[in-house]
Amino acid sequence: MDNRKRRRELSEDLRTRIVEKYQQSQGYKSISRDLDVPLSTVRSIIKKFATHGTVANLPGCGRKTKIEERLQRRIVRMVDKQPQTSSKEIQAVLQAQGTSVSARTICRYLNEMERYGKRPRRTPLLTQRHKKARLQFAKMYLSKPKSFWENILWTDETKIELFGKAHHSTVYRKRNEAYKEKNTVPTVKYGGGSKMFWGCFAASGTGCPDCVQGIMKSEDYQRILGRNVGPSVKKLGLRPRSWVFQQDNDPKHTSKSTQKWMATKRWRVLKWPAMSPDLNPIEHLWRDLKIAVGKRRPSNMRDLDKTCVNAILFCEKYFIFWKNFRGANTFGHDCNYRHLHHT
């Protein structure tokens, strides 16, 4: 086994000091002894300075790249054309052409070219018709005044699991204590049971929530609306003849029986595009609700019912967000159209 010390490059500052001492008429041996640098190294640094006038590394120093310029351009074209190409696949292509390069070297070169390995974002599978409808929807409502959005009753359903994802993902523990019970989060199959809730809200606050029993069908949905929409409109102070009802395109929302039932109510319904980009602000409310439920840690389905139906959990802090939302001139004030084609 080779026990010799590995050669290391002297810093540019130390090389400069060697030259300065030489210019002060100090001999090679004296410089070597004072700075603890081998005599041969002192001699080569002074010779380099006399020849090139610098102690810095010259251009072209070091090992030549194994990926020549032509192959570099090809690698970039490969990942630009097909971003999911792996470094191993690129390595195989280069190997077939007689160039042996490690996958690590390829990754490092791609990083130099500002191509970084990231997890791909998951997006719904959209057709051109979906993309066009989503963009048209956003542009249609972009210039609506604030008063229009303040008079909408936003509705949606959400599923809340008894043992859902923990809102807090950090524990402070010692080493080798990862599996102590106090440092773990219990998980069960299918979340340990869940409840489906229907809710609504407007600019002035939250409406009347309702628990969905079993699998919700069109008739169940109609009964929920019949019980809760009228009281919610009154509670929230929406204008009686001009308020707008919002719902997504869930099959039970758009079924013939539901459409016929809603026609008898003469509600104004906000048109919502197929495969919508989830611009419904009630999604923020559901997030806060799930965090609040997680903090209370219900132990059984009965506790989960009580926790979720409690109006306190339709978080008061949410309306800090809504005040900011109302402050925008339009609904699409901060809208980035690029995401409407993907999310």
Tab-separated table of C-alpha atoms in Angstrom:
chain	number	residue	atom	x	y	z
A	1	MET	CA	0.000	0.000	0.000
A	2	ASP	CA	1.334	3.460	-0.923
A	3	ASN	CA	1.812	5.461	2.315
A	4	ARG	CA	3.206	8.559	0.625
A	5	LYS	CA	1.457	11.835	1.364
A	6	ARG	CA	-0.971	12.947	-1.287
A	7	ARG	CA	0.293	15.949	-3.255
A	8	ARG	CA	-1.626	19.139	-2.606
A	9	GLU	CA	-1.675	22.384	-4.524
A	10	LEU	CA	-0.143	25.389	-2.800
A	11	SER	CA	-2.416	28.370	-2.358
A	12	GLU	CA	-1.833	31.359	-4.588
A	13	ASP	CA	-1.061	33.452	-1.508
A	14	LEU	CA	1.752	31.100	-0.468
A	15	ARG	CA	3.181	31.079	-3.992
A	16	THR	CA	3.188	34.894	-3.957
A	17	ARG	CA	5.098	34.914	-0.649
A	18	ILE	CA	7.736	32.599	-2.149
A	19	VAL	CA	8.289	35.026	-5.039
A	20	GLU	CA	8.398	38.040	-2.686
A	21	LYS	CA	11.101	36.416	-0.539
A	22	TYR	CA	13.096	35.562	-3.656
A	23	GLN	CA	12.836	39.179	-4.843
A	24	GLN	CA	14.196	40.217	-1.432
A	25	SER	CA	17.368	38.236	-2.305
A	26	GLN	CA	16.524	35.274	-0.064
A	27	GLY	CA	17.923	31.930	-1.266
A	28	TYR	CA	15.981	28.817	-2.285
A	29	LYS	CA	16.985	26.809	0.786
A	30	SER	CA	16.128	29.638	3.156
A	31	ILE	CA	12.678	30.095	1.554
A	32	SER	CA	12.068	26.342	1.698
A	33	ARG	CA	12.960	26.243	5.391
A	34	ASP	CA	10.972	29.368	6.378
A	35	LEU	CA	7.751	28.383	4.582
A	36	ASP	CA	8.056	24.590	4.985
A	37	VAL	CA	7.850	24.029	1.237
A	38	PRO	CA	9.987	21.474	-0.663
A	39	LEU	CA	13.047	22.953	-2.344
A	40	SER	CA	11.991	21.624	-5.762
A	41	THR	CA	8.601	23.335	-5.403
A	42	VAL	CA	10.238	26.672	-4.528
A	43	ARG	CA	12.480	26.369	-7.577
A	44	SER	CA	9.583	25.544	-9.978
A	45	ILE	CA	7.390	28.420	-8.701
A	46	ILE	CA	10.181	30.965	-9.134
A	47	LYS	CA	10.958	29.595	-12.608
A	48	LYS	CA	7.266	29.825	-13.589
A	49	PHE	CA	7.111	33.439	-12.392
A	50	ALA	CA	10.253	34.327	-14.353
A	51	THR	CA	8.776	32.763	-17.524
A	52	HIS	CA	5.099	33.820	-17.355
A	53	GLY	CA	5.085	36.715	-14.880
A	54	THR	CA	2.390	35.091	-12.699
A	55	VAL	CA	2.022	32.446	-10.009
A	56	ALA	CA	-1.628	31.690	-10.853
A	57	ASN	CA	-2.637	28.489	-12.621
A	58	LEU	CA	-2.267	28.878	-16.357
A	59	PRO	CA	-5.144	28.188	-18.752
A	60	GLY	CA	-5.225	24.572	-19.830
A	61	CYS	CA	-3.784	23.245	-16.609
A	62	GLY	CA	-5.282	20.088	-15.177
A	63	ARG	CA	-6.786	17.004	-16.681
A	64	LYS	CA	-8.564	17.401	-20.004
A	65	THR	CA	-12.315	16.815	-20.063
A	66	LYS	CA	-13.407	13.362	-21.190
A	67	ILE	CA	-16.514	14.811	-22.818
A	68	GLU	CA	-15.404	16.753	-25.858
A	69	GLU	CA	-17.362	19.799	-27.034
A	70	ARG	CA	-19.322	17.926	-29.694
A	71	LEU	CA	-20.530	15.345	-27.168
A	72	GLN	CA	-21.352	18.095	-24.676
A	73	ARG	CA	-23.766	19.651	-27.148
A	74	ARG	CA	-25.315	16.260	-27.833
A	75	ILE	CA	-25.876	15.557	-24.125
A	76	VAL	CA	-27.647	18.888	-23.691
A	77	ARG	CA	-29.824	18.227	-26.745
A	78	MET	CA	-30.762	14.801	-25.365
A	79	VAL	CA	-32.013	16.113	-22.020
A	80	ASP	CA	-33.691	19.152	-23.596
A	81	LYS	CA	-35.598	16.918	-25.992
A	82	GLN	CA	-36.415	14.251	-23.390
A	83	PRO	CA	-35.922	15.613	-19.826
A	84	GLN	CA	-36.602	12.192	-18.266
A	85	THR	CA	-33.463	10.707	-19.833
A	86	SER	CA	-31.302	9.349	-16.998
A	87	SER	CA	-27.553	9.799	-16.626
A	88	LYS	CA	-27.192	6.011	-16.961
A	89	GLU	CA	-28.917	6.121	-20.359
A	90	ILE	CA	-26.630	8.947	-21.499
A	91	GLN	CA	-23.650	6.962	-20.222
A	92	ALA	CA	-24.721	3.978	-22.348
A	93	VAL	CA	-24.970	6.179	-25.462
A	94	LEU	CA	-21.462	7.567	-24.919
A	95	GLN	CA	-20.122	4.083	-24.176
A	96	ALA	CA	-21.467	2.878	-27.524
A	97	GLN	CA	-19.502	5.671	-29.201
A	98	GLY	CA	-16.275	4.685	-27.446
A	99	THR	CA	-16.292	7.305	-24.680
A	100	SER	CA	-16.167	5.887	-21.152
A	101	VAL	CA	-17.593	8.416	-18.683
A	102	SER	CA	-19.161	7.857	-15.272
A	103	ALA	CA	-22.794	8.792	-14.622
A	104	ARG	CA	-21.522	11.111	-11.882
A	105	THR	CA	-19.437	13.072	-14.415
A	106	ILE	CA	-22.465	13.418	-16.686
A	107	CYS	CA	-24.600	14.733	-13.800
A	108	ARG	CA	-21.897	17.214	-12.863
A	109	TYR	CA	-21.637	18.479	-16.431
A	110	LEU	CA	-25.431	18.859	-16.717
A	111	ASN	CA	-25.420	20.898	-13.503
A	112	GLU	CA	-22.780	23.170	-15.028
A	113	MET	CA	-25.170	23.658	-17.951
A	114	GLU	CA	-27.958	24.551	-15.450
A	115	ARG	CA	-29.842	21.292	-15.968
A	116	TYR	CA	-30.633	19.880	-12.532
A	117	GLY	CA	-32.206	16.565	-11.590
A	118	LYS	CA	-35.599	17.256	-9.977
A	119	ARG	CA	-38.691	15.212	-9.237
A	120	PRO	CA	-41.286	15.813	-11.980
A	121	ARG	CA	-44.449	17.651	-10.936
A	122	ARG	CA	-47.599	15.546	-11.143
A	123	THR	CA	-50.265	17.168	-13.296
A	124	PRO	CA	-53.626	16.030	-14.670
A	125	LEU	CA	-53.714	14.629	-18.191
A	126	LEU	CA	-55.200	17.506	-20.194
A	127	THR	CA	-56.364	17.607	-23.787
A	128	GLN	CA	-56.049	20.713	-25.945
A	129	ARG	CA	-59.772	21.301	-25.384
A	130	HIS	CA	-59.253	21.304	-21.605
A	131	LYS	CA	-56.334	23.729	-21.838
A	132	LYS	CA	-58.264	26.102	-24.088
A	133	ALA	CA	-61.325	26.046	-21.806
A	134	ARG	CA	-59.250	26.700	-18.674
A	135	LEU	CA	-57.456	29.660	-20.224
A	136	GLN	CA	-60.703	31.063	-21.613
A	137	PHE	CA	-62.293	30.755	-18.155
A	138	ALA	CA	-59.462	32.692	-16.496
A	139	LYS	CA	-59.544	35.481	-19.078
A	140	MET	CA	-63.345	35.715	-18.951
A	141	TYR	CA	-63.365	36.562	-15.242
A	142	LEU	CA	-60.078	38.444	-15.053
A	143	SER	CA	-61.633	41.920	-15.058
A	144	LYS	CA	-64.578	41.185	-12.760
A	145	PRO	CA	-64.858	43.738	-9.919
A	146	LYS	CA	-64.271	42.869	-6.287
A	147	SER	CA	-68.000	43.154	-5.555
A	148	PHE	CA	-68.679	40.257	-7.949
A	149	TRP	CA	-66.383	37.868	-6.083
A	150	GLU	CA	-67.673	38.987	-2.692
A	151	ASN	CA	-71.181	37.848	-3.668
A	152	ILE	CA	-70.223	34.249	-4.543
A	153	LEU	CA	-71.023	31.280	-2.322
A	154	TRP	CA	-68.094	28.879	-2.777
A	155	THR	CA	-68.914	25.216	-2.109
A	156	ASP	CA	-67.004	21.954	-2.102
A	157	GLU	CA	-66.620	18.586	-0.400
A	158	THR	CA	-63.543	17.227	1.333
A	159	LYS	CA	-62.504	13.969	2.957
A	160	ILE	CA	-60.947	14.092	6.415
A	161	GLU	CA	-59.179	10.979	7.688
A	162	LEU	CA	-59.040	9.954	11.337
A	163	PHE	CA	-55.276	9.416	11.077
A	164	GLY	CA	-54.413	11.642	8.166
A	165	LYS	CA	-51.041	13.118	7.360
A	166	ALA	CA	-49.532	14.821	10.387
A	167	HIS	CA	-49.478	18.591	10.073
A	168	HIS	CA	-46.252	18.679	12.108
A	169	SER	CA	-43.402	16.717	10.564
A	170	THR	CA	-40.547	17.352	13.030
A	171	VAL	CA	-39.625	15.715	16.337
A	172	TYR	CA	-36.624	16.563	18.500
A	173	ARG	CA	-34.971	13.357	19.697
A	174	LYS	CA	-31.619	11.809	20.524
A	175	ARG	CA	-29.767	9.411	18.281
A	176	ASN	CA	-31.055	5.841	18.131
A	177	GLU	CA	-34.452	6.903	19.515
A	178	ALA	CA	-36.276	7.125	16.181
A	179	TYR	CA	-38.661	4.270	17.015
A	180	LYS	CA	-39.528	5.251	20.562
A	181	GLU	CA	-43.312	5.577	20.708
A	182	LYS	CA	-43.225	9.270	21.612
A	183	ASN	CA	-41.128	9.990	18.506
A	184	THR	CA	-43.389	8.231	16.006
A	185	VAL	CA	-46.656	9.052	14.260
A	186	PRO	CA	-49.127	6.134	14.156
A	187	THR	CA	-50.406	5.135	10.736
A	188	VAL	CA	-53.186	2.746	9.820
A	189	LYS	CA	-54.473	1.447	6.497
A	190	TYR	CA	-56.810	3.778	4.634
A	191	GLY	CA	-56.358	6.499	7.273
A	192	GLY	CA	-58.258	4.562	9.960
A	193	GLY	CA	-61.580	5.639	8.516
A	194	SER	CA	-62.721	8.957	7.128
A	195	LYS	CA	-65.628	11.363	6.890
A	196	MET	CA	-66.793	13.362	3.908
A	197	PHE	CA	-67.878	16.922	4.626
A	198	TRP	CA	-69.669	19.504	2.549
A	199	GLY	CA	-68.934	23.149	3.284
A	200	CYS	CA	-69.345	26.641	1.903
A	201	PHE	CA	-68.080	30.142	2.513
A	202	ALA	CA	-68.098	33.667	1.116
A	203	ALA	CA	-66.147	36.858	1.659
A	204	SER	CA	-68.026	37.547	4.906
A	205	GLY	CA	-67.369	34.188	6.575
A	206	THR	CA	-68.100	30.469	6.589
A	207	GLY	CA	-71.512	28.983	5.946
A	208	CYS	CA	-73.217	25.893	7.362
A	209	PRO	CA	-71.132	22.686	7.174
A	210	ASP	CA	-72.741	19.287	6.760
A	211	CYS	CA	-71.572	15.709	7.206
A	212	VAL	CA	-72.041	13.291	4.312
A	213	GLN	CA	-73.306	9.883	5.405
A	214	GLY	CA	-71.987	7.022	3.272
A	215	ILE	CA	-71.452	7.426	-0.467
A	216	MET	CA	-72.996	10.670	-1.666
A	217	LYS	CA	-75.341	10.382	-4.648
A	218	SER	CA	-77.130	13.107	-6.591
A	219	GLU	CA	-80.189	12.900	-4.322
A	220	ASP	CA	-78.005	13.178	-1.192
A	221	TYR	CA	-76.253	16.204	-2.675
A	222	GLN	CA	-79.565	17.892	-3.408
A	223	ARG	CA	-80.752	17.329	0.174
A	224	ILE	CA	-77.513	18.824	1.530
A	225	LEU	CA	-77.950	21.922	-0.644
A	226	GLY	CA	-81.593	22.202	0.382
A	227	ARG	CA	-80.661	22.129	4.075
A	228	ASN	CA	-77.671	24.459	3.998
A	229	VAL	CA	-77.545	26.880	1.059
A	230	GLY	CA	-80.499	29.067	2.105
A	231	PRO	CA	-79.372	29.469	5.748
A	232	SER	CA	-75.775	30.088	4.607
A	233	VAL	CA	-76.837	32.856	2.189
A	234	LYS	CA	-78.761	34.582	5.000
A	235	LYS	CA	-75.952	34.087	7.526
A	236	LEU	CA	-73.321	35.519	5.174
A	237	GLY	CA	-75.448	38.475	4.063
A	238	LEU	CA	-75.249	37.771	0.340
A	239	ARG	CA	-77.485	39.870	-1.896
A	240	PRO	CA	-80.758	37.856	-2.192
A	241	ARG	CA	-81.371	38.140	-5.943
A	242	SER	CA	-77.833	38.442	-7.268
A	243	TRP	CA	-75.683	36.018	-5.281
A	244	VAL	CA	-73.861	33.352	-7.323
A	245	PHE	CA	-73.537	29.658	-6.503
A	246	GLN	CA	-70.226	27.925	-7.269
A	247	GLN	CA	-69.598	24.188	-7.560
A	248	ASP	CA	-67.164	22.019	-9.483
A	249	ASN	CA	-67.979	19.478	-12.193
A	250	ASP	CA	-68.334	16.401	-10.019
A	251	PRO	CA	-70.803	13.964	-11.691
A	252	LYS	CA	-73.350	14.288	-8.886
A	253	HIS	CA	-73.202	18.081	-9.272
A	254	THR	CA	-73.819	18.029	-13.015
A	255	SER	CA	-76.243	15.101	-13.242
A	256	LYS	CA	-79.576	15.692	-14.978
A	257	SER	CA	-81.551	15.311	-11.749
A	258	THR	CA	-79.346	17.847	-9.917
A	259	GLN	CA	-79.529	20.317	-12.808
A	260	LYS	CA	-83.313	19.964	-12.908
A	261	TRP	CA	-83.523	20.416	-9.129
A	262	MET	CA	-81.328	23.537	-9.206
A	263	ALA	CA	-83.408	24.995	-12.044
A	264	THR	CA	-86.422	24.995	-9.704
A	265	LYS	CA	-84.376	27.024	-7.206
A	266	ARG	CA	-83.469	29.625	-9.855
A	267	TRP	CA	-79.928	29.973	-8.558
A	268	ARG	CA	-77.301	31.744	-10.618
A	269	VAL	CA	-74.493	29.215	-11.104
A	270	LEU	CA	-70.898	30.159	-11.870
A	271	LYS	CA	-69.710	28.317	-14.985
A	272	TRP	CA	-66.785	26.070	-14.133
A	273	PRO	CA	-64.489	24.495	-16.783
A	274	ALA	CA	-63.919	20.753	-17.109
A	275	MET	CA	-60.652	19.605	-15.494
A	276	SER	CA	-60.590	22.946	-13.694
A	277	PRO	CA	-57.276	24.353	-12.403
A	278	ASP	CA	-58.600	24.285	-8.803
A	279	LEU	CA	-58.840	28.047	-8.397
A	280	ASN	CA	-61.547	27.635	-5.749
A	281	PRO	CA	-60.298	29.537	-2.663
A	282	ILE	CA	-62.163	27.106	-0.399
A	283	GLU	CA	-59.181	24.759	-0.862
A	284	HIS	CA	-57.283	26.995	1.572
A	285	LEU	CA	-60.107	26.599	4.057
A	286	TRP	CA	-59.982	22.804	3.780
A	287	ARG	CA	-56.259	22.891	4.461
A	288	ASP	CA	-56.740	24.932	7.637
A	289	LEU	CA	-59.578	22.655	8.714
A	290	LYS	CA	-57.433	19.529	8.336
A	291	ILE	CA	-54.583	21.126	10.268
A	292	ALA	CA	-56.988	22.061	13.068
A	293	VAL	CA	-58.393	18.512	13.163
A	294	GLY	CA	-54.860	17.106	13.287
A	295	LYS	CA	-53.994	19.298	16.272
A	296	ARG	CA	-57.004	18.016	18.219
A	297	ARG	CA	-56.088	14.401	17.453
A	298	PRO	CA	-59.503	12.702	17.494
A	299	SER	CA	-59.230	9.094	18.667
A	300	ASN	CA	-62.342	7.611	17.046
A	301	MET	CA	-64.949	8.368	14.402
A	302	ARG	CA	-67.335	9.953	16.906
A	303	ASP	CA	-64.625	12.378	18.021
A	304	LEU	CA	-63.872	13.123	14.377
A	305	ASP	CA	-67.519	14.047	13.753
A	306	LYS	CA	-67.611	16.429	16.715
A	307	THR	CA	-64.285	17.977	15.839
A	308	CYS	CA	-65.125	18.650	12.200
A	309	VAL	CA	-68.679	19.915	12.585
A	310	ASN	CA	-67.588	22.382	15.258
A	311	ALA	CA	-67.749	25.795	13.587
A	312	ILE	CA	-64.650	26.947	15.445
A	313	LEU	CA	-62.581	24.681	13.230
A	314	PHE	CA	-63.594	26.649	10.142
A	315	CYS	CA	-60.564	28.612	11.108
A	316	GLU	CA	-60.971	32.268	12.004
A	317	LYS	CA	-57.391	32.922	10.942
A	318	TYR	CA	-58.414	31.945	7.416
A	319	PHE	CA	-60.093	35.282	6.966
A	320	ILE	CA	-56.746	37.020	7.255
A	321	PHE	CA	-56.068	35.373	3.895
A	322	TRP	CA	-59.489	36.400	2.602
A	323	LYS	CA	-58.835	40.067	3.470
A	324	ASN	CA	-55.715	39.908	1.329
A	325	PHE	CA	-57.701	38.152	-1.386
A	326	ARG	CA	-60.293	40.925	-1.353
A	327	GLY	CA	-57.566	43.533	-1.606
A	328	ALA	CA	-56.651	42.460	-5.128
A	329	ASN	CA	-58.213	44.441	-7.967
A	330	THR	CA	-59.315	41.289	-9.776
A	331	PHE	CA	-59.615	37.585	-9.153
A	332	GLY	CA	-56.742	36.919	-11.557
A	333	HIS	CA	-54.512	39.699	-10.210
A	334	ASP	CA	-51.621	37.324	-9.505
A	335	CYS	CA	-52.660	34.635	-11.972
A	336	ASN	CA	-49.865	32.991	-13.959
A	337	TYR	CA	-51.547	31.693	-17.117
A	338	ARG	CA	-48.718	29.232	-17.707
A	339	HIS	CA	-49.975	27.031	-14.834
A	340	LEU	CA	-53.498	26.869	-16.281
A	341	HIS	CA	-52.114	24.562	-18.962
A	342	HIS	CA	-50.752	22.085	-16.430
A	343	THR	CA	-52.191	22.117	-12.919
